[in-house]
XYZ file of C-alpha atoms in Angstrom:
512
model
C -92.465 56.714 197.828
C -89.197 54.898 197.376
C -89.775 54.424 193.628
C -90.694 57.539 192.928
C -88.089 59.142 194.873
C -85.589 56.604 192.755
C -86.983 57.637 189.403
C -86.436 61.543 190.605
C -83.126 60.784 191.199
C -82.547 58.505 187.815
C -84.030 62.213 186.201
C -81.665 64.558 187.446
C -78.522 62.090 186.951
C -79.528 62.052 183.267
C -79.952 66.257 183.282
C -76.215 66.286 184.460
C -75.188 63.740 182.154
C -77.319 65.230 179.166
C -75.975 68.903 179.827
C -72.019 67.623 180.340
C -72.327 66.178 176.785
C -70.470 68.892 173.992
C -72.435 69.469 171.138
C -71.413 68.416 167.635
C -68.475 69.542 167.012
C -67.644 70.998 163.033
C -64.506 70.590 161.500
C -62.299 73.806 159.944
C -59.011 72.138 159.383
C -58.289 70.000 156.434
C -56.506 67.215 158.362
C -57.425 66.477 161.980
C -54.856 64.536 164.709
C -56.338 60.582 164.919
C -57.098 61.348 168.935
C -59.985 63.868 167.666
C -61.701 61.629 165.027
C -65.096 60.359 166.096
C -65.719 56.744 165.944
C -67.161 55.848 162.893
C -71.009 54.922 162.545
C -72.461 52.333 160.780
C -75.787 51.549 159.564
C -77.388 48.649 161.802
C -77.750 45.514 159.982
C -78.947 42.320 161.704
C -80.122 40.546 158.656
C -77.966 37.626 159.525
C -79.618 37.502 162.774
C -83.151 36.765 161.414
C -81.779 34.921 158.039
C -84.258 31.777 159.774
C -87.061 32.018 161.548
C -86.936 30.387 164.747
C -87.539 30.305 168.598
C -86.904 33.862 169.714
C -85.604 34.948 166.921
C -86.782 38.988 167.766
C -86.175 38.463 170.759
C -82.513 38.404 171.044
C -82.713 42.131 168.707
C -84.545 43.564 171.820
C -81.107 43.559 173.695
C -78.883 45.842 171.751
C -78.652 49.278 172.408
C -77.002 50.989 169.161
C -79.837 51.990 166.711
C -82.431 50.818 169.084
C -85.855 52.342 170.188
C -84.057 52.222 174.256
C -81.589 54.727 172.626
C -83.951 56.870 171.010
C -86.375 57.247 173.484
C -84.910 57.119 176.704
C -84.933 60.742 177.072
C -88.809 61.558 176.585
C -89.516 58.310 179.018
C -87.773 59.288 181.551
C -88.954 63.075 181.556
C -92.573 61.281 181.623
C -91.981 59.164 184.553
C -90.881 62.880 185.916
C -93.727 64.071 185.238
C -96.146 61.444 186.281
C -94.538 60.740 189.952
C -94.500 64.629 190.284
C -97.892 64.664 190.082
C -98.537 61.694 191.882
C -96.861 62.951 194.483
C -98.167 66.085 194.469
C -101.825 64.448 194.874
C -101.086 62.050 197.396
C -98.714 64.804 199.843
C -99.561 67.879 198.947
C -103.601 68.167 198.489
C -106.204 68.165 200.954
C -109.192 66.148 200.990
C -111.135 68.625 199.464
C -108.655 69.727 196.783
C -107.944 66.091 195.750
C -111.771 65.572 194.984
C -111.543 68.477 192.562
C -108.502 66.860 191.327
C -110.058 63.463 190.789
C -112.681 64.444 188.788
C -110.369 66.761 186.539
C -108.368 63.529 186.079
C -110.897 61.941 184.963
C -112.577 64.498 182.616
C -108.767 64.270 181.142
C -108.925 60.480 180.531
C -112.160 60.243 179.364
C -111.184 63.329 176.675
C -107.686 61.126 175.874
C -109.568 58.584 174.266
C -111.260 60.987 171.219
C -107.704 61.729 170.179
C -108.030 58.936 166.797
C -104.190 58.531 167.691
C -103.409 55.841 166.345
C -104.979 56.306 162.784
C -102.899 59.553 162.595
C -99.998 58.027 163.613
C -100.282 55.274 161.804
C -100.737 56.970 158.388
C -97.969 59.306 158.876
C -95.420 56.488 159.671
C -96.561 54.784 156.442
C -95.735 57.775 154.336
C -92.533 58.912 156.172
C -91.583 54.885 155.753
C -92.436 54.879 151.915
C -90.384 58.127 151.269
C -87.489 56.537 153.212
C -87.144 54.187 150.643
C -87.766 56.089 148.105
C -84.904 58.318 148.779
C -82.912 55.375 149.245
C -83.732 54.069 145.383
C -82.953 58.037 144.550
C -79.509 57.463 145.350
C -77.037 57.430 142.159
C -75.189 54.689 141.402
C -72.772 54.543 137.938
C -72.969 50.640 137.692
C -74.602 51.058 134.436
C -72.968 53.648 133.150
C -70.223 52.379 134.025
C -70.555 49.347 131.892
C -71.648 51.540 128.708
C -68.638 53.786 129.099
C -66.518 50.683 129.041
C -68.253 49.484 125.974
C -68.745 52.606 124.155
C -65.552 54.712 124.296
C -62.976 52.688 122.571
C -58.906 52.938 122.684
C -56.155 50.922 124.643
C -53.880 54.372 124.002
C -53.442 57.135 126.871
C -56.281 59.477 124.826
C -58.787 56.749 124.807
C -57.744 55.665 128.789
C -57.719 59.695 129.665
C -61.446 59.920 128.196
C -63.102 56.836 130.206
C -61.667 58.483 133.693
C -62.985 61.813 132.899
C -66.219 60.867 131.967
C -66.617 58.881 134.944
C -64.611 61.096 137.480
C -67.834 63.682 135.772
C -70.126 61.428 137.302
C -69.101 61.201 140.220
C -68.495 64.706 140.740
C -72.265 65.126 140.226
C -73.168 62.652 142.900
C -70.816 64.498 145.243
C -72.198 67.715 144.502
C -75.810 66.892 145.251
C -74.521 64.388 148.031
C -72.903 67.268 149.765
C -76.424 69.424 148.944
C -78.581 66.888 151.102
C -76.215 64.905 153.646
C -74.361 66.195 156.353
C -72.080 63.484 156.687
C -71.265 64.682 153.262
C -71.213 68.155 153.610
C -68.429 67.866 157.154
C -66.556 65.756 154.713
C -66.110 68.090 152.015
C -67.255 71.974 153.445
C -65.956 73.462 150.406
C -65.343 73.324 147.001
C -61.349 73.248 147.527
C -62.156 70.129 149.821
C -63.669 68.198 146.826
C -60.746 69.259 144.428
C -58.222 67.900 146.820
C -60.111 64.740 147.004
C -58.992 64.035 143.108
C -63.020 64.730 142.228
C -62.446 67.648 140.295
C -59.396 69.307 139.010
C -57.985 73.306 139.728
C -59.391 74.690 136.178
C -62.140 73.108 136.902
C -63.298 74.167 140.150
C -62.246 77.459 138.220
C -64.551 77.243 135.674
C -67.178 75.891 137.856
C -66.997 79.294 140.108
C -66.278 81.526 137.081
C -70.617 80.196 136.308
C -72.750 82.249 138.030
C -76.396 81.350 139.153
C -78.332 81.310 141.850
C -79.567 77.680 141.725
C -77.651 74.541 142.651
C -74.885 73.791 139.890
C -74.513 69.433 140.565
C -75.365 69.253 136.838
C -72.507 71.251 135.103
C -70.530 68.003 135.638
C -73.089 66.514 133.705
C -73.301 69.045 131.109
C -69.115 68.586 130.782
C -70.416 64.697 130.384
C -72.367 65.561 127.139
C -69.278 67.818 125.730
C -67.064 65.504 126.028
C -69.105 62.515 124.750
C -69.843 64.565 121.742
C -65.852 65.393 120.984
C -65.092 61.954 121.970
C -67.626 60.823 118.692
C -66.028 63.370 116.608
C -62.687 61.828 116.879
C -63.723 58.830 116.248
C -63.724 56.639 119.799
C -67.179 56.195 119.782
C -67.869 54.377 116.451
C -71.457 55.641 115.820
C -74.414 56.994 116.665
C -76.254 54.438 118.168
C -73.381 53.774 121.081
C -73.571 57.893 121.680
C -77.283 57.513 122.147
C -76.740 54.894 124.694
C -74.644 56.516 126.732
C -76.453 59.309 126.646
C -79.595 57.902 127.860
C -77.444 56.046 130.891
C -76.277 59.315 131.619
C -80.143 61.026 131.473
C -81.062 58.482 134.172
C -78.391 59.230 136.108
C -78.633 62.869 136.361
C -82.906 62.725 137.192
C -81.735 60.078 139.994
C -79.441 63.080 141.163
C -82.039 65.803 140.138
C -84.879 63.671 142.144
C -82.783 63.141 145.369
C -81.994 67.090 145.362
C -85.957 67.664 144.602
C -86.660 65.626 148.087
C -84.310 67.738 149.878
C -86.177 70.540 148.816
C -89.946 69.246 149.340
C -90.610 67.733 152.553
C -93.835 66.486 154.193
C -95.900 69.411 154.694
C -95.156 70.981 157.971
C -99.275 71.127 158.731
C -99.477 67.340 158.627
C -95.836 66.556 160.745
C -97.393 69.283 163.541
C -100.873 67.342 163.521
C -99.070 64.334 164.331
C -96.621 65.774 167.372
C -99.670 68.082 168.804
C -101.573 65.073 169.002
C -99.388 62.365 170.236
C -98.216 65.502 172.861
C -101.740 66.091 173.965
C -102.365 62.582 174.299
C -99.830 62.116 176.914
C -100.388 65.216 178.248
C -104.132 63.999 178.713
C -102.462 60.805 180.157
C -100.078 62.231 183.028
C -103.250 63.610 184.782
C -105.803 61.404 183.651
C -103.804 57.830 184.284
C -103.547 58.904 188.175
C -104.851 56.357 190.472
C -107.227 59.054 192.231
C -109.967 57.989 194.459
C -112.962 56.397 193.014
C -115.995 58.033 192.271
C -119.013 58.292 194.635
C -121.532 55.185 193.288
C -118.338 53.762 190.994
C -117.504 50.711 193.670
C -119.740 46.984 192.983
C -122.233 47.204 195.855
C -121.504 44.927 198.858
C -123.920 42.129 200.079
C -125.856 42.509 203.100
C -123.271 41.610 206.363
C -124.263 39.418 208.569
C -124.434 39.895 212.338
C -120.842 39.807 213.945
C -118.975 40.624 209.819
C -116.764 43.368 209.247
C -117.387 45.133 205.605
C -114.512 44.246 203.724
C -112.709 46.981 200.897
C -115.049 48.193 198.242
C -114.027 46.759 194.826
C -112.020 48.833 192.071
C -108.726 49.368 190.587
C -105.839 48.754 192.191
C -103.779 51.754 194.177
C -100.750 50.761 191.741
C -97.572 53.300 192.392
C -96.506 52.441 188.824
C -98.522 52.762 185.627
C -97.379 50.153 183.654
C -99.822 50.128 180.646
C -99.854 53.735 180.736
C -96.083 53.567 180.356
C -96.156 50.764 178.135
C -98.648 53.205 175.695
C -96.653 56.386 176.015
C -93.271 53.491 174.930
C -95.104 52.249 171.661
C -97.045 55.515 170.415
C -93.814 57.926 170.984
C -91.427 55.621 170.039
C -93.860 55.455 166.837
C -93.534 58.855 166.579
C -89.714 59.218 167.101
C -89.054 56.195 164.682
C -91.193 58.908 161.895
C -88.572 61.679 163.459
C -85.393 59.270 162.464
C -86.001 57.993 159.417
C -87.769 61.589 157.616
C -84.871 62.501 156.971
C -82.097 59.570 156.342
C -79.317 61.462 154.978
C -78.024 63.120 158.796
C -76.101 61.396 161.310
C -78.234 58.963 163.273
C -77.400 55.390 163.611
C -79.430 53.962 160.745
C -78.890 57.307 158.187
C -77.487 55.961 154.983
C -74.086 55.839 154.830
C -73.268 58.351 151.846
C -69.807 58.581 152.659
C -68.817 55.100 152.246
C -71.139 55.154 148.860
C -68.897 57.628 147.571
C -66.035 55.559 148.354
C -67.648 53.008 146.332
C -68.532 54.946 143.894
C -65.262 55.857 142.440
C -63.330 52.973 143.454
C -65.522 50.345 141.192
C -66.495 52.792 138.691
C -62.633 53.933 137.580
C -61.739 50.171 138.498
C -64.401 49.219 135.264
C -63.288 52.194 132.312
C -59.658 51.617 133.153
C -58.233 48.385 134.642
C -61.041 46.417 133.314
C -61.339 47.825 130.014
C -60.328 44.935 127.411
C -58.932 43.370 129.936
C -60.744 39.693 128.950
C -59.876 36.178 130.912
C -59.368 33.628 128.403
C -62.760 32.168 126.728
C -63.093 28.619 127.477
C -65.440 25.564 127.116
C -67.469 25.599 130.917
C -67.403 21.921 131.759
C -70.971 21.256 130.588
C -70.078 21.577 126.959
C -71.151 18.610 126.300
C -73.754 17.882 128.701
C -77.526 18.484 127.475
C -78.931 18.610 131.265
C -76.103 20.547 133.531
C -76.276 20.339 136.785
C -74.009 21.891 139.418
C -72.911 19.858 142.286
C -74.487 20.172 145.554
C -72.360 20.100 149.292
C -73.189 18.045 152.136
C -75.271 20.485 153.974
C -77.558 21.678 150.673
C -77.665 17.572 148.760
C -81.404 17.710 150.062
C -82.465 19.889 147.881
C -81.322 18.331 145.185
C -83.971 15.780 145.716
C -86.734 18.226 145.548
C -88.938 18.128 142.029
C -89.313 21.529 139.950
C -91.787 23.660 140.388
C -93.989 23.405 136.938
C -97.243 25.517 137.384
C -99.920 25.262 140.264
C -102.298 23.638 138.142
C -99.494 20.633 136.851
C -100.805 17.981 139.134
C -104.781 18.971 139.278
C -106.291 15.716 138.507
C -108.935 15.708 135.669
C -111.967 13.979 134.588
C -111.821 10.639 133.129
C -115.118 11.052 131.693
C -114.443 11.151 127.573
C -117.711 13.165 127.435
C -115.528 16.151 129.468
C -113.084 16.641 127.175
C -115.459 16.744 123.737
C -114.003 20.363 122.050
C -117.001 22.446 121.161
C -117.457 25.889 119.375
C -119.447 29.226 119.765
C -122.083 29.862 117.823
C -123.965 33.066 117.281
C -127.167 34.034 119.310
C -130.486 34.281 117.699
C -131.672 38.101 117.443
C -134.443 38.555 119.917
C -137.073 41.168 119.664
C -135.925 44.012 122.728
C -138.846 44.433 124.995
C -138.619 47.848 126.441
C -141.072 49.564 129.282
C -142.627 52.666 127.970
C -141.032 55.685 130.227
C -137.244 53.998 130.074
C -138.023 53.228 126.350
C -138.216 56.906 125.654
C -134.995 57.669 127.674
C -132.805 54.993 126.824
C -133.422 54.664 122.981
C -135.416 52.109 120.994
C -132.056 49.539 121.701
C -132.369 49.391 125.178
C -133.845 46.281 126.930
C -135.769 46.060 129.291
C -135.093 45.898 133.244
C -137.751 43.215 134.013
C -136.213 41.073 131.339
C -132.759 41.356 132.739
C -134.105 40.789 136.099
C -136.155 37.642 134.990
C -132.815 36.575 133.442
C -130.789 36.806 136.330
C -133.176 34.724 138.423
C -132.913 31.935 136.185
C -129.163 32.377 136.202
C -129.163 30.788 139.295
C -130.149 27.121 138.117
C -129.039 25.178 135.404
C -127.856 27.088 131.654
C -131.198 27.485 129.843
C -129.259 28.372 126.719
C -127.460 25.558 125.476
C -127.423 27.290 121.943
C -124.986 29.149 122.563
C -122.734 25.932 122.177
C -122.778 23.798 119.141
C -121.070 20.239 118.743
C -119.119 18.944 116.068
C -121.315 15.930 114.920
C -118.786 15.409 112.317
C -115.838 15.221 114.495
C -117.788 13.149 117.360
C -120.076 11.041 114.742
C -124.023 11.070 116.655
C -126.144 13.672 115.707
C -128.918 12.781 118.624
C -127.008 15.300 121.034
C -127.122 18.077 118.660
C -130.871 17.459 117.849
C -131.754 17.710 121.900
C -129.789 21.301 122.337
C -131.742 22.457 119.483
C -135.050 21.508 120.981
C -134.308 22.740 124.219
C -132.914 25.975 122.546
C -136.654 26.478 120.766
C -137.872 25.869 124.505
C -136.116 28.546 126.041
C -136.447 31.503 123.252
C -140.281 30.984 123.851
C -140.160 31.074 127.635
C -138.068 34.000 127.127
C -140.611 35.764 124.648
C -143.564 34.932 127.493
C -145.377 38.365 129.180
């Protein structure tokens, strides 16, 4: 009774705690005093932690708290350990003899019921898919490294017109990733709630939010930046910056797969799992557990259920019949509800990546990116060339780049030159005579009547295949099928022998 009455207690603490929390707050003002700024989040990363695999390596991940499973799921545990000690006590307090034999054997219609849920296939399917669409957003994401590097090669002139053209095509760019950025992230969207907010931010200028509101339609507009891409690329070859068609093209095509990379992250925005499949899944992990807080109970056992007892002898007191243990705590049942719903909530994270949870992506900081290397590549970097120099292997026909102290033993390993490099061979001459293919004698097709008619006069026959494949099983009976040079290798007796045995086996195949 203790532990029950200490998990009650750990419940209602985390109901005050829970409903003394303030919601999410949304910001209205441009600029907001440093005291009211949230602390920043950051996607969890511990791929330093497991760079080597060694003792306990997972282990010491099970002991943070920010973007673990203790995090997400300490909410629904602790409303089923709730649940199960209300009922527990509620069986062991509150019923009557009578009334807990009813419950007993409802309890265990329940857990015997629990186990037809196929749970785990369900789950387990609908993870997979939420898990592969993760990352497939993730690879949606635009990035103008490429483009980048063809603007920088493409559009030509050191002057103020050539430097003014490179920024605005890529400052276009950009402004198409933050327009469908801000269409599927809400980190994106708090950042920039309007269009005035993006214009301040240097993405867009005042005539041309202007002219982006003055176009009316009812559909998303993130690719009129890309359509003021195009324009400008096309004015940019008139005048003579970009020197022919062939660079246009180029760009052009980095630009196409830039805009279906922003065109297919919008598109999974828009089409999500189908809502039949994610309310299969959370019915029947719910019903499971719902199954489990009444049929888990430690009720009495069933009439029959115990091992019977040996005979006593004279003088011996009957000891306790055998069965499961009275345990005030179901730990396996716990430790089930902690892997299938935390299963289910790790689906519930990661379905949609682009909100505010501890491993979301973090969109913000890729915008910052974004434009920082992408103007740092058309501008700064444009022509702007170190020296070429000899590398200090000019000279040397096998380079090789010094090794430190701590890496010197792998410069002692050999190179890796096929699988098959050191298979030792034969050192039997015989095995390494070259031979040739010669054609196969034309046999006459035996057929059996009924398949001959349905098959065609060109069909052979099943018994003959079958007789075939029989023999397939010992040595080759058709060494014709291989001819040796005798005027390469100089002794005719071998060839003589495969054309005997060749004669052999065409009349052994010809046989009834």
């Amino acid at each position: 009774m203790t532990i029950w009455c200490f998990f009650l207690f750990c419940f209602v603490l985390f109901l005050w705690c829970w409903g003394s929390n303030p919601g999410p707050c949304t910001y209205q003002d441009r600029t907001l005093p440093l005291s009211h700024i949230p602390s920043p989040t950051m996607t969890v990363s511990y791929t330093l932690k497991v760079a080597e695999a060694r003792f306990g390596g997972f282990s010491g991940l099970l002991l943070r708290w920010r973007g673990s499973i203790y995090k997400l799921l300490y909410k629904e545990f602790l409303l089923f350990v709730a649940l199960y000690a209300a009922l527990s006590i509620t069986y062991r307090l509150l019923l009557s003899q009578a009334q807990r034999h009813v419950y007993a054997q409802v309890a265990r219609y329940c857990n015997r019921s629990a186990d037809l849920i196929p749970l785990s296939f369900v789950l387990g399917f609908y993870v997979s898919l939420v898990v592969n669409r993760w990352w497939s957003q993730y690879t949606s994401i635009p990035l103008p490294d490429q483009l980048m590097c063809v603007i920088s090669a493409s559009v030509h002139g050191a002057d103020q017109r050539g430097r003014l053209l490179r920024r605005t095509l890529m400052r276009y760019a950009n402004l198409a990733s933050v327009l469908v950025l801000r269409s599927v992230s809400t980190r994106v969207l708090k950042r920039f709630p309007s269009l005035g907010h993006v214009a301040d931010a240097g993405f867009m200028s005042e005539e041309e939010r202007k002219k982006f509101e003055s176009l009316k339609s009812d559909f998303n507009k993130y690719w009129v930046p890309c359509v003021w891409f195009t324009n400008l690329a096309a004015q940019a070859r008139k005048d003579g910056r970009i020197r022919d068609d062939i660079a246009l093209c180029l760009l052009l095509e980095e630009l196409n797969k830039y805009r279906a990379k922003c065109s297919m992250l919008f598109h999974y925005d828009w089409i999500s799992i189908p809502l039949v499949y994610t309310q299969v899944v959370t019915i029947a992990v719910y019903s499971f557990f719902a199954l489990s807080l009444v049929g888990r109970q430690f009720v009495e056992p069933e009439a029959g259920a115990a091992k019977p007892q040996e005979p006593l002898e004279p003088g011996q007191e009957p000891g306790p019949g055998l069965g499961d243990p009275d345990m005030y705590v179901p730990l396996t049942t716990l430790l089930q509800f902690f892997f299938y719903a935390g299963w289910l909530k790790v689906a519930e994270q990661i379905i949609n990546p682009f909100g505010e949870d501890d491993d979301d992506f973090e969109t913000n900081q890729l915008i910052d990116r974004n434009l920082q290397v992408s103007l740092l590549a058309v501008d700064d970097m444009y022509q702007n060339l170190p020296p070429a120099e000899k590398d200090p292997y000019w000279d040397e026909a096998q380079p090789q780049p010094p090794y430190t102290l701590a890496t010197a033993a792998d410069s002692l390993r050999p190179s890796f030159l096929g699988s098959t490099f050191n298979l030792r061979m034969s050192d039997d001459p015989e095995q390494s005579v070259q031979v040739e293919a010669s054609p196969v004698p034309a046999r006459p097709a035996a057929q059996t009547p009924l398949l001959g008619r349905l098959l065609g006069a060109g069909a052979p026959s099943p018994a003959i295949s079958l007789r075939n494949f029989g023999r397939a099983r010992g040595p080759p009976r058709t060494p014709h099928l291989l001819r040796f040079r005798v005027e390469e290798v100089g002794d005719a007796e071998p060839a003589g022998r495969i054309e005997e045995e060749a004669a052999e086996s065409a009349e052994e195949a010809l046989e009834p």
